[in-house]
Amino acid sequence: MKVILQQDVRGKGKKGQMVEVSDGYARNFLLPKKLAVAATADNINTMELQEKARKEREQRAREAAVALSGKLKDMPVHVKAKAGAGGRLFGSVTTKEISVALKEQYGVDIPKAQLQSDPIKAFGGYQVKAKLGYEVSGVLNVFVEEA
C-alpha cells in the first residue's frame, strides 16, 4: 500500500515522502496514529503543492540571506567596553554583545549562535563571520571602543 508520511517515521522515510508499506502496517499503525495518509490522487496533489510551497519559502529565505550578507559589509558595529591598563578589556566582548549592538544600531537581528568569533579581549577592529543559513555567510566589521 502506498502512503504519504505526515511525520518522520524511523526506518520508513521523512515527512512528505510517498512510501510503499505493507497493508497491515499501514492500516494498523500508520493510519490510526495519523503518521501517514493513503496515497489517493487528492492527497498526492496536496503533497506536491506543499512541496512546491516549501521550496518557494526556502528560495525566498535564501535570497534574503544573500541580500543580508551583502549589507553586512556596509554595517560597522561599534561596541563600547571598559578597559584596564594597557588597553586590555575587563572580561571580553562576546557574540551576544555584538548581536545586541547590531540590533540596536541597525535593527538587524542575527542570533548570537550564528556569529562566529573568539572572545575579543582588546580594543580595535575585528572581522566576525556570520553564518546566515542556506550555506550563505557574511563578514561583519566590529569596532571595540573605550566606554
Tab-separated table of N, CA and C in Angstrom:
chain	number	residue	atom	x	y	z
A	1	MET	N	0.852	-1.175	0.000
A	1	MET	CA	0.000	0.000	0.000
A	1	MET	C	0.895	1.235	0.000
A	2	LYS	N	0.552	2.198	-0.828
A	2	LYS	CA	1.306	3.450	-0.870
A	2	LYS	C	0.670	4.446	0.084
A	3	VAL	N	1.538	5.095	0.899
A	3	VAL	CA	1.067	6.108	1.841
A	3	VAL	C	1.982	7.321	1.750
A	4	ILE	N	1.448	8.459	2.176
A	4	ILE	CA	2.224	9.699	2.249
A	4	ILE	C	2.448	9.980	3.728
A	5	LEU	N	3.712	10.067	4.120
A	5	LEU	CA	4.047	10.253	5.527
A	5	LEU	C	3.738	11.679	5.977
A	6	GLN	N	3.078	11.805	7.111
A	6	GLN	CA	2.745	13.105	7.687
A	6	GLN	C	3.795	13.542	8.704
A	7	GLN	N	4.601	12.582	9.183
A	7	GLN	CA	5.691	12.847	10.111
A	7	GLN	C	6.844	11.930	9.731
A	8	ASP	N	8.035	12.209	10.248
A	8	ASP	CA	9.158	11.306	10.032
A	8	ASP	C	8.854	9.982	10.725
A	9	VAL	N	9.065	8.876	10.031
A	9	VAL	CA	8.867	7.550	10.602
A	9	VAL	C	10.192	6.806	10.474
A	10	ARG	N	10.709	6.403	11.616
A	10	ARG	CA	12.007	5.733	11.651
A	10	ARG	C	11.971	4.472	10.779
A	11	GLY	N	12.936	4.374	9.895
A	11	GLY	CA	13.045	3.207	9.035
A	11	GLY	C	12.189	3.248	7.787
A	12	LYS	N	11.302	4.238	7.677
A	12	LYS	CA	10.425	4.310	6.504
A	12	LYS	C	10.694	5.537	5.651
A	13	GLY	N	10.817	6.715	6.273
A	13	GLY	CA	11.073	7.902	5.483
A	13	GLY	C	10.777	9.178	6.245
A	14	LYS	N	10.924	10.276	5.543
A	14	LYS	CA	10.729	11.604	6.111
A	14	LYS	C	9.333	12.129	5.800
A	15	LYS	N	8.967	13.185	6.507
A	15	LYS	CA	7.669	13.818	6.304
A	15	LYS	C	7.528	14.264	4.846
A	16	GLY	N	6.366	13.984	4.260
A	16	GLY	CA	6.087	14.405	2.892
A	16	GLY	C	6.475	13.386	1.839
A	17	GLN	N	7.145	12.311	2.202
A	17	GLN	CA	7.529	11.296	1.227
A	17	GLN	C	6.392	10.316	0.990
A	18	MET	N	6.352	9.772	-0.226
A	18	MET	CA	5.409	8.714	-0.532
A	18	MET	C	6.201	7.408	-0.477
A	19	VAL	N	5.747	6.474	0.357
A	19	VAL	CA	6.460	5.217	0.532
A	19	VAL	C	5.497	4.042	0.361
A	20	GLU	N	6.068	2.898	0.046
A	20	GLU	CA	5.311	1.653	-0.088
A	20	GLU	C	5.512	0.856	1.195
A	21	VAL	N	4.413	0.544	1.880
A	21	VAL	CA	4.475	-0.258	3.105
A	21	VAL	C	3.453	-1.384	3.003
A	22	SER	N	3.561	-2.341	3.881
A	22	SER	CA	2.594	-3.441	3.855
A	22	SER	C	1.220	-2.916	4.281
A	23	ASP	N	0.188	-3.598	3.817
A	23	ASP	CA	-1.188	-3.173	4.115
A	23	ASP	C	-1.457	-3.165	5.617
A	24	GLY	N	-1.031	-4.201	6.314
A	24	GLY	CA	-1.278	-4.296	7.745
A	24	GLY	C	-0.578	-3.200	8.527
A	25	TYR	N	0.659	-2.907	8.160
A	25	TYR	CA	1.416	-1.848	8.846
A	25	TYR	C	0.725	-0.500	8.650
A	26	ALA	N	0.223	-0.266	7.453
A	26	ALA	CA	-0.459	0.998	7.174
A	26	ALA	C	-1.776	1.086	7.935
A	27	ARG	N	-2.621	0.036	7.831
A	27	ARG	CA	-3.946	0.071	8.465
A	27	ARG	C	-3.892	0.021	9.986
A	28	ASN	N	-2.947	-0.736	10.543
A	28	ASN	CA	-2.923	-0.947	11.989
A	28	ASN	C	-2.031	0.033	12.746
A	29	PHE	N	-1.088	0.662	12.061
A	29	PHE	CA	-0.159	1.533	12.788
A	29	PHE	C	-0.119	2.957	12.231
A	30	LEU	N	0.237	3.088	10.963
A	30	LEU	CA	0.458	4.423	10.397
A	30	LEU	C	-0.820	5.255	10.309
A	31	LEU	N	-1.880	4.687	9.760
A	31	LEU	CA	-3.114	5.458	9.571
A	31	LEU	C	-3.819	5.794	10.896
A	32	PRO	N	-3.990	4.856	11.839
A	32	PRO	CA	-4.663	5.221	13.102
A	32	PRO	C	-3.899	6.258	13.925
A	33	LYS	N	-2.569	6.235	13.863
A	33	LYS	CA	-1.773	7.192	14.640
A	33	LYS	C	-1.534	8.491	13.873
A	34	LYS	N	-2.148	8.620	12.712
A	34	LYS	CA	-2.038	9.823	11.883
A	34	LYS	C	-0.590	10.118	11.484
A	35	LEU	N	0.193	9.061	11.323
A	35	LEU	CA	1.569	9.215	10.856
A	35	LEU	C	1.616	9.257	9.333
A	36	ALA	N	0.550	8.812	8.698
A	36	ALA	CA	0.502	8.784	7.238
A	36	ALA	C	-0.950	8.858	6.778
A	37	VAL	N	-1.112	9.188	5.495
A	37	VAL	CA	-2.426	9.151	4.858
A	37	VAL	C	-2.298	8.299	3.598
A	38	ALA	N	-3.394	7.717	3.173
A	38	ALA	CA	-3.387	6.896	1.966
A	38	ALA	C	-3.033	7.763	0.763
A	39	ALA	N	-2.332	7.183	-0.182
A	39	ALA	CA	-1.859	7.929	-1.356
A	39	ALA	C	-2.937	7.969	-2.429
A	40	THR	N	-3.994	8.728	-2.178
A	40	THR	CA	-5.038	8.928	-3.185
A	40	THR	C	-4.610	10.075	-4.103
A	41	ALA	N	-5.342	10.272	-5.171
A	41	ALA	CA	-4.997	11.333	-6.124
A	41	ALA	C	-5.029	12.704	-5.458
A	42	ASP	N	-6.050	12.942	-4.620
A	42	ASP	CA	-6.140	14.235	-3.921
A	42	ASP	C	-4.967	14.443	-2.973
A	43	ASN	N	-4.623	13.402	-2.226
A	43	ASN	CA	-3.516	13.524	-1.274
A	43	ASN	C	-2.175	13.715	-1.977
A	44	ILE	N	-2.006	13.061	-3.123
A	44	ILE	CA	-0.766	13.229	-3.890
A	44	ILE	C	-0.669	14.661	-4.403
A	45	ASN	N	-1.786	15.193	-4.901
A	45	ASN	CA	-1.810	16.574	-5.387
A	45	ASN	C	-1.487	17.548	-4.248
A	46	THR	N	-2.091	17.323	-3.078
A	46	THR	CA	-1.818	18.166	-1.915
A	46	THR	C	-0.343	18.107	-1.536
A	47	MET	N	0.242	16.902	-1.551
A	47	MET	CA	1.658	16.730	-1.226
A	47	MET	C	2.538	17.534	-2.192
A	48	GLU	N	2.222	17.480	-3.476
A	48	GLU	CA	3.014	18.208	-4.467
A	48	GLU	C	2.899	19.718	-4.270
A	49	LEU	N	1.692	20.202	-3.950
A	49	LEU	CA	1.517	21.635	-3.695
A	49	LEU	C	2.291	22.076	-2.451
A	50	GLN	N	2.274	21.261	-1.405
A	50	GLN	CA	3.013	21.588	-0.189
A	50	GLN	C	4.514	21.602	-0.449
A	51	GLU	N	4.986	20.671	-1.239
A	51	GLU	CA	6.416	20.614	-1.585
A	51	GLU	C	6.814	21.850	-2.397
A	52	LYS	N	5.967	22.254	-3.311
A	52	LYS	CA	6.237	23.450	-4.116
A	52	LYS	C	6.279	24.688	-3.227
A	53	ALA	N	5.343	24.814	-2.292
A	53	ALA	CA	5.315	25.957	-1.375
A	53	ALA	C	6.548	25.968	-0.474
A	54	ARG	N	6.967	24.794	-0.014
A	54	ARG	CA	8.162	24.707	0.834
A	54	ARG	C	9.409	25.159	0.075
A	55	LYS	N	9.526	24.744	-1.180
A	55	LYS	CA	10.683	25.148	-1.989
A	55	LYS	C	10.689	26.661	-2.226
A	56	GLU	N	9.515	27.237	-2.452
A	56	GLU	CA	9.421	28.683	-2.646
A	56	GLU	C	9.827	29.435	-1.374
A	57	ARG	N	9.384	28.937	-0.201
A	57	ARG	CA	9.771	29.559	1.077
A	57	ARG	C	11.282	29.501	1.277
A	58	GLU	N	11.863	28.338	0.989
A	58	GLU	CA	13.315	28.195	1.123
A	58	GLU	C	14.048	29.125	0.169
A	59	GLN	N	13.544	29.282	-1.045
A	59	GLN	CA	14.181	30.157	-2.028
A	59	GLN	C	14.128	31.611	-1.561
A	60	ARG	N	12.972	32.056	-1.016
A	60	ARG	CA	12.859	33.424	-0.512
A	60	ARG	C	13.797	33.642	0.680
A	61	ALA	N	13.875	32.654	1.557
A	61	ALA	CA	14.760	32.780	2.721
A	61	ALA	C	16.218	32.819	2.283
A	62	ARG	N	16.580	32.038	1.286
A	62	ARG	CA	17.956	32.043	0.772
A	62	ARG	C	18.283	33.407	0.145
A	63	GLU	N	17.345	33.962	-0.635
A	63	GLU	CA	17.567	35.270	-1.252
A	63	GLU	C	17.720	36.353	-0.183
A	64	ALA	N	16.930	36.267	0.884
A	64	ALA	CA	17.049	37.230	1.980
A	64	ALA	C	18.409	37.105	2.662
A	65	ALA	N	18.894	35.887	2.835
A	65	ALA	CA	20.197	35.670	3.462
A	65	ALA	C	21.318	36.228	2.587
A	66	VAL	N	21.214	36.048	1.274
A	66	VAL	CA	22.225	36.585	0.361
A	66	VAL	C	22.221	38.117	0.396
A	67	ALA	N	21.022	38.704	0.418
A	67	ALA	CA	20.918	40.166	0.479
A	67	ALA	C	21.500	40.691	1.789
A	68	LEU	N	21.217	40.016	2.893
A	68	LEU	CA	21.741	40.445	4.188
A	68	LEU	C	23.257	40.319	4.236
A	69	SER	N	23.815	39.272	3.637
A	69	SER	CA	25.272	39.112	3.647
A	69	SER	C	25.946	40.253	2.891
A	70	GLY	N	25.305	40.750	1.838
A	70	GLY	CA	25.846	41.890	1.106
A	70	GLY	C	25.776	43.174	1.912
A	71	LYS	N	24.704	43.341	2.694
A	71	LYS	CA	24.539	44.550	3.505
A	71	LYS	C	25.479	44.590	4.702
A	72	LEU	N	25.860	43.422	5.206
A	72	LEU	CA	26.690	43.377	6.413
A	72	LEU	C	28.032	44.077	6.221
A	73	LYS	N	28.551	44.093	5.006
A	73	LYS	CA	29.834	44.740	4.734
A	73	LYS	C	29.769	46.239	5.014
A	74	ASP	N	28.584	46.827	4.826
A	74	ASP	CA	28.413	48.269	4.999
A	74	ASP	C	27.854	48.633	6.369
A	75	MET	N	27.910	47.709	7.313
A	75	MET	CA	27.373	47.951	8.657
A	75	MET	C	28.463	47.778	9.714
A	76	PRO	N	29.275	48.797	9.933
A	76	PRO	CA	30.268	48.656	11.005
A	76	PRO	C	29.568	48.741	12.370
A	77	VAL	N	29.837	47.770	13.207
A	77	VAL	CA	29.211	47.714	14.520
A	77	VAL	C	30.209	48.238	15.547
A	78	HIS	N	29.759	49.219	16.344
A	78	HIS	CA	30.611	49.807	17.373
A	78	HIS	C	30.155	49.287	18.732
A	79	VAL	N	31.081	48.652	19.449
A	79	VAL	CA	30.794	48.101	20.765
A	79	VAL	C	31.676	48.821	21.776
A	80	LYS	N	31.055	49.318	22.829
A	80	LYS	CA	31.802	50.011	23.873
A	80	LYS	C	32.077	49.049	25.021
A	81	ALA	N	33.318	49.116	25.553
A	81	ALA	CA	33.705	48.231	26.646
A	81	ALA	C	34.665	48.959	27.569
A	82	LYS	N	34.687	48.564	28.833
A	82	LYS	CA	35.606	49.135	29.811
A	82	LYS	C	36.929	48.385	29.751
A	83	ALA	N	38.013	49.148	29.998
A	83	ALA	CA	39.325	48.518	29.911
A	83	ALA	C	40.211	48.971	31.060
A	84	GLY	N	41.208	48.165	31.306
A	84	GLY	CA	42.192	48.482	32.327
A	84	GLY	C	43.447	49.043	31.675
A	85	ALA	N	44.553	48.916	32.363
A	85	ALA	CA	45.828	49.421	31.855
A	85	ALA	C	46.258	48.621	30.627
A	86	GLY	N	46.903	49.309	29.709
A	86	GLY	CA	47.434	48.652	28.520
A	86	GLY	C	46.392	48.319	27.466
A	87	GLY	N	45.190	48.836	27.579
A	87	GLY	CA	44.168	48.600	26.556
A	87	GLY	C	43.524	47.232	26.625
A	88	ARG	N	43.772	46.477	27.678
A	88	ARG	CA	43.136	45.162	27.840
A	88	ARG	C	41.750	45.354	28.453
A	89	LEU	N	40.790	44.654	27.917
A	89	LEU	CA	39.414	44.791	28.392
A	89	LEU	C	39.208	44.043	29.705
A	90	PHE	N	38.259	44.547	30.507
A	90	PHE	CA	37.791	43.789	31.653
A	90	PHE	C	36.827	42.746	31.086
A	91	GLY	N	37.184	41.508	31.141
A	91	GLY	CA	36.363	40.470	30.509
A	91	GLY	C	36.629	40.461	29.011
A	92	SER	N	35.593	40.260	28.220
A	92	SER	CA	35.754	40.233	26.769
A	92	SER	C	34.442	40.614	26.099
A	93	VAL	N	34.531	40.931	24.820
A	93	VAL	CA	33.345	41.216	24.015
A	93	VAL	C	32.939	39.895	23.358
A	94	THR	N	31.725	39.446	23.642
A	94	THR	CA	31.248	38.159	23.140
A	94	THR	C	30.304	38.354	21.953
A	95	THR	N	29.922	37.240	21.346
A	95	THR	CA	28.999	37.304	20.212
A	95	THR	C	27.626	37.817	20.650
A	96	LYS	N	27.258	37.600	21.891
A	96	LYS	CA	25.973	38.109	22.388
A	96	LYS	C	25.975	39.630	22.383
A	97	GLU	N	27.058	40.237	22.854
A	97	GLU	CA	27.151	41.699	22.869
A	97	GLU	C	27.171	42.264	21.450
A	98	ILE	N	27.826	41.567	20.543
A	98	ILE	CA	27.863	42.002	19.145
A	98	ILE	C	26.465	41.927	18.540
A	99	SER	N	25.733	40.847	18.821
A	99	SER	CA	24.374	40.680	18.316
A	99	SER	C	23.451	41.781	18.832
A	100	VAL	N	23.570	42.108	20.125
A	100	VAL	CA	22.740	43.163	20.714
A	100	VAL	C	23.077	44.514	20.093
A	101	ALA	N	24.370	44.801	19.917
A	101	ALA	CA	24.788	46.075	19.328
A	101	ALA	C	24.309	46.194	17.880
A	102	LEU	N	24.352	45.111	17.141
A	102	LEU	CA	23.889	45.125	15.747
A	102	LEU	C	22.399	45.429	15.685
A	103	LYS	N	21.633	44.842	16.594
A	103	LYS	CA	20.191	45.100	16.619
A	103	LYS	C	19.904	46.548	17.019
A	104	GLU	N	20.626	47.079	18.001
A	104	GLU	CA	20.400	48.454	18.443
A	104	GLU	C	20.777	49.473	17.376
A	105	GLN	N	21.890	49.240	16.681
A	105	GLN	CA	22.403	50.230	15.744
A	105	GLN	C	21.733	50.170	14.373
A	106	TYR	N	21.377	48.967	13.913
A	106	TYR	CA	20.850	48.837	12.552
A	106	TYR	C	19.492	48.150	12.473
A	107	GLY	N	19.002	47.599	13.588
A	107	GLY	CA	17.731	46.899	13.567
A	107	GLY	C	17.797	45.542	12.892
A	108	VAL	N	18.986	44.997	12.734
A	108	VAL	CA	19.173	43.692	12.107
A	108	VAL	C	19.366	42.664	13.214
A	109	ASP	N	18.542	41.634	13.199
A	109	ASP	CA	18.584	40.631	14.255
A	109	ASP	C	19.287	39.375	13.748
A	110	ILE	N	20.527	39.177	14.185
A	110	ILE	CA	21.259	37.953	13.896
A	110	ILE	C	21.545	37.293	15.240
A	111	PRO	N	21.029	36.091	15.477
A	111	PRO	CA	21.249	35.435	16.764
A	111	PRO	C	22.732	35.203	17.036
A	112	LYS	N	23.095	35.200	18.315
A	112	LYS	CA	24.499	35.042	18.697
A	112	LYS	C	25.068	33.713	18.221
A	113	ALA	N	24.230	32.693	18.089
A	113	ALA	CA	24.708	31.385	17.648
A	113	ALA	C	25.191	31.411	16.197
A	114	GLN	N	24.713	32.374	15.416
A	114	GLN	CA	25.123	32.453	14.020
A	114	GLN	C	26.392	33.272	13.830
A	115	LEU	N	26.844	33.953	14.871
A	115	LEU	CA	28.078	34.723	14.800
A	115	LEU	C	29.230	33.855	15.288
A	116	GLN	N	30.330	33.870	14.551
A	116	GLN	CA	31.476	33.049	14.918
A	116	GLN	C	32.673	33.946	15.168
A	117	SER	N	33.099	33.969	16.427
A	117	SER	CA	34.240	34.795	16.790
A	117	SER	C	34.825	34.280	18.091
A	118	ASP	N	36.120	34.411	18.220
A	118	ASP	CA	36.744	34.159	19.507
A	118	ASP	C	36.443	35.374	20.377
A	119	PRO	N	36.431	35.210	21.708
A	119	PRO	CA	36.196	36.379	22.562
A	119	PRO	C	37.232	37.479	22.281
A	120	ILE	N	36.741	38.698	22.152
A	120	ILE	CA	37.611	39.841	21.830
A	120	ILE	C	38.070	40.456	23.147
A	121	LYS	N	39.386	40.564	23.343
A	121	LYS	CA	39.924	40.999	24.624
A	121	LYS	C	40.710	42.300	24.541
A	122	ALA	N	40.679	42.988	23.390
A	122	ALA	CA	41.424	44.244	23.252
A	122	ALA	C	40.657	45.182	22.331
A	123	PHE	N	40.992	46.478	22.403
A	123	PHE	CA	40.364	47.461	21.526
A	123	PHE	C	40.822	47.256	20.094
A	124	GLY	N	40.037	47.770	19.149
A	124	GLY	CA	40.433	47.712	17.749
A	124	GLY	C	39.313	47.218	16.868
A	125	GLY	N	39.661	46.957	15.625
A	125	GLY	CA	38.701	46.482	14.638
A	125	GLY	C	38.866	44.988	14.409
A	126	TYR	N	37.761	44.299	14.272
A	126	TYR	CA	37.768	42.855	14.076
A	126	TYR	C	36.749	42.492	13.011
A	127	GLN	N	36.984	41.345	12.371
A	127	GLN	CA	36.008	40.820	11.426
A	127	GLN	C	35.390	39.568	12.040
A	128	VAL	N	34.065	39.553	12.076
A	128	VAL	CA	33.328	38.441	12.654
A	128	VAL	C	32.524	37.799	11.540
A	129	LYS	N	32.611	36.483	11.437
A	129	LYS	CA	31.877	35.745	10.408
A	129	LYS	C	30.464	35.465	10.901
A	130	ALA	N	29.489	35.685	10.031
A	130	ALA	CA	28.085	35.425	10.353
A	130	ALA	C	27.563	34.349	9.405
A	131	LYS	N	27.148	33.219	9.958
A	131	LYS	CA	26.544	32.157	9.144
A	131	LYS	C	25.045	32.415	9.103
A	132	LEU	N	24.534	32.729	7.925
A	132	LEU	CA	23.145	33.151	7.768
A	132	LEU	C	22.220	32.027	7.319
A	133	GLY	N	22.728	30.826	7.211
A	133	GLY	CA	21.911	29.694	6.788
A	133	GLY	C	21.969	29.511	5.288
A	134	TYR	N	21.521	28.354	4.829
A	134	TYR	CA	21.491	28.010	3.400
A	134	TYR	C	22.873	28.159	2.773
A	135	GLU	N	23.914	27.820	3.527
A	135	GLU	CA	25.305	27.884	3.080
A	135	GLU	C	25.710	29.295	2.663
A	136	VAL	N	25.087	30.315	3.257
A	136	VAL	CA	25.406	31.711	2.986
A	136	VAL	C	26.036	32.289	4.244
A	137	SER	N	27.166	32.966	4.057
A	137	SER	CA	27.792	33.613	5.207
A	137	SER	C	28.251	35.006	4.793
A	138	GLY	N	28.410	35.858	5.796
A	138	GLY	CA	28.846	37.221	5.563
A	138	GLY	C	29.873	37.616	6.595
A	139	VAL	N	30.523	38.753	6.364
A	139	VAL	CA	31.541	39.245	7.289
A	139	VAL	C	31.053	40.558	7.875
A	140	LEU	N	31.155	40.665	9.179
A	140	LEU	CA	30.698	41.809	9.922
A	140	LEU	C	31.918	42.515	10.524
A	141	ASN	N	32.042	43.813	10.306
A	141	ASN	CA	33.145	44.567	10.882
A	141	ASN	C	32.736	45.090	12.252
A	142	VAL	N	33.515	44.729	13.274
A	142	VAL	CA	33.219	45.111	14.653
A	142	VAL	C	34.372	45.978	15.160
A	143	PHE	N	34.001	47.126	15.708
A	143	PHE	CA	34.996	48.040	16.280
A	143	PHE	C	34.752	48.128	17.778
A	144	VAL	N	35.738	47.764	18.576
A	144	VAL	CA	35.619	47.824	20.024
A	144	VAL	C	36.258	49.134	20.477
A	145	GLU	N	35.459	49.939	21.177
A	145	GLU	CA	35.898	51.270	21.623
A	145	GLU	C	35.792	51.369	23.138
A	146	GLU	N	36.516	52.331	23.688
A	146	GLU	CA	36.507	52.520	25.136
A	146	GLU	C	35.211	53.212	25.557
A	147	ALA	N	34.635	52.726	26.641
A	147	ALA	CA	33.382	53.295	27.146
A	147	ALA	C	33.642	54.532	27.974
